């Protein structure tokens, strides 16, 4: 008997633990993992590298013309932009500061959502982002909406940055996270919000393993039902 391959959508604000958790859930089920935030970051990076002003028409043209792909290499998920590896470059401060603006453009979203639907259509996938359960893959069998307090999310980012040798200031991170939340949830196109049938999980004070186990159990129940 072949097991049913489901779609798992994991949405939520920045720093709620989505990517770490989604990666682990995907690995445990043998599923592919797609980080849609990385795709908006890749569009932003290519606009900045090309020296474009970040208008909707320039960013949309860029989004329509570039190829973004994910490859699992050397034990980690690598992001490629037109066959150049940009895994670390898309995490730069400059990209982080401009990605909310670029990802709010309707034209950019249309181009990215089309690519994301193609990647997800056969199931066997864990996709994380802001609008996966609401817009990209509304038929996903399992939708999880992860949240956590601003303080905890800022502390997680702070630790991540320090570990990577990126200079960080906790108060600045808190301010940036709160601002990004506001922009992401108040934009006109696909604002950040849970799908009606999503399970909201507050990860404040919960270990990564605890969240991963919760999602695995939910997924297994759906897979076992066939
Ligand atoms: O998850 P992240 O911080 O890498 O996401 C980067 C930006 O992209 C963030 O401002 C929200 C936006 N984003 C989005 O609008 N829709 C998605 N599906 C994923 C990310």
mmCIF file of C-alpha atoms in Angstrom, residues 27-212:
data_model
loop_
_atom_site.group_PDB
_atom_site.id
_atom_site.type_symbol
_atom_site.label_atom_id
_atom_site.label_comp_id
_atom_site.label_asym_id
_atom_site.label_seq_id
_atom_site.Cartn_x
_atom_site.Cartn_y
_atom_site.Cartn_z
ATOM 1 C CA UNK A 27 12.530 15.359 7.084
ATOM 2 C CA UNK A 28 10.621 13.024 9.411
ATOM 3 C CA UNK A 29 7.971 12.309 6.774
ATOM 4 C CA UNK A 30 10.385 12.201 3.824
ATOM 5 C CA UNK A 31 8.619 15.230 2.312
ATOM 6 C CA UNK A 32 10.056 18.192 0.405
ATOM 7 C CA UNK A 33 10.301 21.519 2.230
ATOM 8 C CA UNK A 34 9.559 24.834 0.537
ATOM 9 C CA UNK A 35 10.430 28.116 2.283
ATOM 10 C CA UNK A 36 8.269 30.688 0.485
ATOM 11 C CA UNK A 37 9.761 33.589 2.468
ATOM 12 C CA UNK A 38 13.074 32.701 0.788
ATOM 13 C CA UNK A 39 11.383 33.221 -2.582
ATOM 14 C CA UNK A 40 10.263 36.774 -1.716
ATOM 15 C CA UNK A 41 13.737 37.395 -0.352
ATOM 16 C CA UNK A 42 15.272 36.160 -3.617
ATOM 17 C CA UNK A 43 13.118 38.599 -5.631
ATOM 18 C CA UNK A 44 14.180 41.418 -3.287
ATOM 19 C CA UNK A 45 17.847 40.465 -3.567
ATOM 20 C CA UNK A 46 17.753 40.401 -7.355
ATOM 21 C CA UNK A 47 16.121 43.859 -7.477
ATOM 22 C CA UNK A 48 18.719 45.287 -5.079
ATOM 23 C CA UNK A 49 21.619 43.650 -6.928
ATOM 24 C CA UNK A 50 20.360 45.059 -10.213
ATOM 25 C CA UNK A 51 20.152 48.507 -8.585
ATOM 26 C CA UNK A 52 16.437 48.812 -9.368
ATOM 27 C CA UNK A 53 14.179 51.148 -7.452
ATOM 28 C CA UNK A 54 11.699 48.938 -5.627
ATOM 29 C CA UNK A 55 8.562 49.952 -7.501
ATOM 30 C CA UNK A 56 5.749 47.481 -8.149
ATOM 31 C CA UNK A 57 6.382 47.326 -11.886
ATOM 32 C CA UNK A 58 10.149 46.791 -11.548
ATOM 33 C CA UNK A 59 9.744 44.149 -8.830
ATOM 34 C CA UNK A 60 6.965 42.361 -10.734
ATOM 35 C CA UNK A 61 9.031 42.201 -13.915
ATOM 36 C CA UNK A 62 11.907 40.803 -11.911
ATOM 37 C CA UNK A 63 9.668 38.230 -10.179
ATOM 38 C CA UNK A 64 8.324 37.060 -13.539
ATOM 39 C CA UNK A 65 11.787 36.740 -15.073
ATOM 40 C CA UNK A 66 13.803 34.923 -12.429
ATOM 41 C CA UNK A 67 14.073 31.245 -11.621
ATOM 42 C CA UNK A 68 14.059 30.290 -7.948
ATOM 43 C CA UNK A 69 14.751 26.725 -6.881
ATOM 44 C CA UNK A 70 15.607 24.730 -3.788
ATOM 45 C CA UNK A 71 18.213 21.996 -3.624
ATOM 46 C CA UNK A 72 19.115 19.794 -0.714
ATOM 47 C CA UNK A 73 22.932 19.783 -0.690
ATOM 48 C CA UNK A 74 25.613 19.223 1.958
ATOM 49 C CA UNK A 75 22.944 18.518 4.557
ATOM 50 C CA UNK A 76 21.113 21.776 4.135
ATOM 51 C CA UNK A 77 18.419 23.384 2.002
ATOM 52 C CA UNK A 78 20.114 25.677 -0.478
ATOM 53 C CA UNK A 79 18.324 28.459 -2.323
ATOM 54 C CA UNK A 80 19.223 29.141 -5.949
ATOM 55 C CA UNK A 81 18.461 32.243 -7.946
ATOM 56 C CA UNK A 82 18.999 31.661 -11.668
ATOM 57 C CA UNK A 83 21.481 28.888 -10.792
ATOM 58 C CA UNK A 84 23.471 31.040 -8.326
ATOM 59 C CA UNK A 85 23.452 29.886 -4.732
ATOM 60 C CA UNK A 86 22.003 32.700 -2.566
ATOM 61 C CA UNK A 87 21.129 30.874 0.685
ATOM 62 C CA UNK A 88 23.024 33.325 2.909
ATOM 63 C CA UNK A 89 22.778 36.398 0.683
ATOM 64 C CA UNK A 90 18.965 36.499 1.030
ATOM 65 C CA UNK A 91 19.315 36.820 4.833
ATOM 66 C CA UNK A 92 21.260 40.100 4.673
ATOM 67 C CA UNK A 93 20.021 43.123 6.620
ATOM 68 C CA UNK A 94 19.332 44.998 3.405
ATOM 69 C CA UNK A 95 17.104 42.242 2.057
ATOM 70 C CA UNK A 96 15.323 41.869 5.425
ATOM 71 C CA UNK A 97 14.601 45.591 5.504
ATOM 72 C CA UNK A 98 13.089 45.684 2.015
ATOM 73 C CA UNK A 99 11.324 42.347 1.664
ATOM 74 C CA UNK A 100 8.040 43.452 3.289
ATOM 75 C CA UNK A 101 7.657 46.149 0.650
ATOM 76 C CA UNK A 102 8.446 43.818 -2.252
ATOM 77 C CA UNK A 103 6.251 40.980 -0.954
ATOM 78 C CA UNK A 104 3.271 43.338 -0.607
ATOM 79 C CA UNK A 105 3.106 43.918 -4.382
ATOM 80 C CA UNK A 106 0.229 42.063 -6.053
ATOM 81 C CA UNK A 107 2.223 41.375 -9.213
ATOM 82 C CA UNK A 108 5.118 39.856 -7.279
ATOM 83 C CA UNK A 109 2.734 37.663 -5.285
ATOM 84 C CA UNK A 110 0.917 36.414 -8.385
ATOM 85 C CA UNK A 111 4.228 35.289 -9.903
ATOM 86 C CA UNK A 112 5.406 33.584 -6.700
ATOM 87 C CA UNK A 113 2.057 31.939 -5.890
ATOM 88 C CA UNK A 114 1.993 30.377 -9.387
ATOM 89 C CA UNK A 115 5.433 28.826 -8.786
ATOM 90 C CA UNK A 116 4.476 27.678 -5.275
ATOM 91 C CA UNK A 117 1.299 25.954 -6.497
ATOM 92 C CA UNK A 118 3.328 24.050 -9.081
ATOM 93 C CA UNK A 119 5.783 22.937 -6.387
ATOM 94 C CA UNK A 120 2.956 21.788 -4.108
ATOM 95 C CA UNK A 121 0.501 20.217 -6.466
ATOM 96 C CA UNK A 122 1.599 16.594 -6.064
ATOM 97 C CA UNK A 123 1.593 16.616 -2.256
ATOM 98 C CA UNK A 124 4.354 15.174 -0.106
ATOM 99 C CA UNK A 125 5.307 18.706 0.822
ATOM 100 C CA UNK A 126 5.672 21.017 3.791
ATOM 101 C CA UNK A 127 5.411 24.651 2.726
ATOM 102 C CA UNK A 128 5.883 27.559 5.095
ATOM 103 C CA UNK A 129 4.976 31.216 4.671
ATOM 104 C CA UNK A 130 2.208 33.672 5.456
ATOM 105 C CA UNK A 131 -0.575 32.795 3.008
ATOM 106 C CA UNK A 132 -0.065 29.100 2.259
ATOM 107 C CA UNK A 133 -3.232 27.884 3.985
ATOM 108 C CA UNK A 134 -5.336 30.865 2.893
ATOM 109 C CA UNK A 135 -4.220 31.513 -0.711
ATOM 110 C CA UNK A 136 -1.477 29.290 -2.125
ATOM 111 C CA UNK A 137 -2.717 25.806 -1.170
ATOM 112 C CA UNK A 138 -6.153 26.252 0.430
ATOM 113 C CA UNK A 139 -6.852 22.521 -0.024
ATOM 114 C CA UNK A 140 -3.871 21.535 2.167
ATOM 115 C CA UNK A 141 -4.910 18.630 4.388
ATOM 116 C CA UNK A 142 -3.129 20.089 7.428
ATOM 117 C CA UNK A 143 -2.820 23.804 8.186
ATOM 118 C CA UNK A 144 -0.837 25.042 11.152
ATOM 119 C CA UNK A 145 -0.596 28.705 12.192
ATOM 120 C CA UNK A 146 2.376 29.269 14.511
ATOM 121 C CA UNK A 147 2.566 32.285 16.776
ATOM 122 C CA UNK A 148 4.898 33.434 19.601
ATOM 123 C CA UNK A 149 5.352 36.619 21.631
ATOM 124 C CA UNK A 150 7.411 39.452 20.073
ATOM 125 C CA UNK A 151 9.929 39.218 22.934
ATOM 126 C CA UNK A 152 10.524 35.513 22.417
ATOM 127 C CA UNK A 153 10.763 35.857 18.634
ATOM 128 C CA UNK A 154 13.286 38.699 18.960
ATOM 129 C CA UNK A 155 15.365 36.624 21.380
ATOM 130 C CA UNK A 156 15.366 33.660 18.975
ATOM 131 C CA UNK A 157 16.496 35.878 16.073
ATOM 132 C CA UNK A 158 19.126 37.483 18.306
ATOM 133 C CA UNK A 159 20.606 34.078 19.196
ATOM 134 C CA UNK A 160 20.508 32.939 15.560
ATOM 135 C CA UNK A 161 22.320 36.081 14.412
ATOM 136 C CA UNK A 162 24.968 35.891 17.113
ATOM 137 C CA UNK A 163 25.596 32.218 16.276
ATOM 138 C CA UNK A 164 26.059 33.153 12.635
ATOM 139 C CA UNK A 165 28.402 36.020 13.576
ATOM 140 C CA UNK A 166 25.891 38.661 12.408
ATOM 141 C CA UNK A 167 25.887 41.723 14.725
ATOM 142 C CA UNK A 168 22.536 42.080 16.492
ATOM 143 C CA UNK A 169 20.777 44.353 18.963
ATOM 144 C CA UNK A 170 17.811 42.905 20.846
ATOM 145 C CA UNK A 171 15.780 46.116 21.087
ATOM 146 C CA UNK A 172 16.231 46.841 17.382
ATOM 147 C CA UNK A 173 15.142 43.295 16.555
ATOM 148 C CA UNK A 174 11.992 43.668 18.689
ATOM 149 C CA UNK A 175 11.119 46.894 16.912
ATOM 150 C CA UNK A 176 11.772 45.390 13.479
ATOM 151 C CA UNK A 177 9.709 42.279 14.216
ATOM 152 C CA UNK A 178 6.761 44.324 15.486
ATOM 153 C CA UNK A 179 6.945 46.579 12.417
ATOM 154 C CA UNK A 180 7.141 43.605 10.052
ATOM 155 C CA UNK A 181 4.154 41.940 11.763
ATOM 156 C CA UNK A 182 2.159 45.102 11.328
ATOM 157 C CA UNK A 183 3.054 45.447 7.637
ATOM 158 C CA UNK A 184 2.488 41.752 6.882
ATOM 159 C CA UNK A 185 -0.912 41.629 8.567
ATOM 160 C CA UNK A 186 -2.218 44.971 7.286
ATOM 161 C CA UNK A 187 -1.256 44.772 3.629
ATOM 162 C CA UNK A 188 -4.044 44.675 1.058
ATOM 163 C CA UNK A 189 -2.932 41.570 -0.810
ATOM 164 C CA UNK A 190 -2.924 38.263 1.119
ATOM 165 C CA UNK A 191 -2.463 39.688 4.627
ATOM 166 C CA UNK A 192 -1.060 37.409 7.297
ATOM 167 C CA UNK A 193 -3.974 35.639 8.997
ATOM 168 C CA UNK A 194 -4.868 32.067 9.888
ATOM 169 C CA UNK A 195 -7.090 30.086 7.520
ATOM 170 C CA UNK A 196 -10.468 29.302 9.042
ATOM 171 C CA UNK A 197 -9.562 25.625 9.282
ATOM 172 C CA UNK A 198 -6.005 26.186 10.581
ATOM 173 C CA UNK A 199 -4.818 25.002 13.980
ATOM 174 C CA UNK A 200 -3.209 27.951 15.811
ATOM 175 C CA UNK A 201 -0.315 26.938 18.049
ATOM 176 C CA UNK A 202 1.452 29.379 20.400
ATOM 177 C CA UNK A 203 5.095 28.281 20.556
ATOM 178 C CA UNK A 204 6.086 30.715 23.348
ATOM 179 C CA UNK A 205 7.943 28.607 25.916
ATOM 180 C CA UNK A 206 7.440 25.384 23.914
ATOM 181 C CA UNK A 207 10.447 23.381 22.700
ATOM 182 C CA UNK A 208 10.964 22.859 18.968
ATOM 183 C CA UNK A 209 10.592 19.106 19.509
ATOM 184 C CA UNK A 210 7.261 19.663 21.253
ATOM 185 C CA UNK A 211 5.846 21.566 18.270
ATOM 186 C CA UNK A 212 7.294 19.084 15.764
#
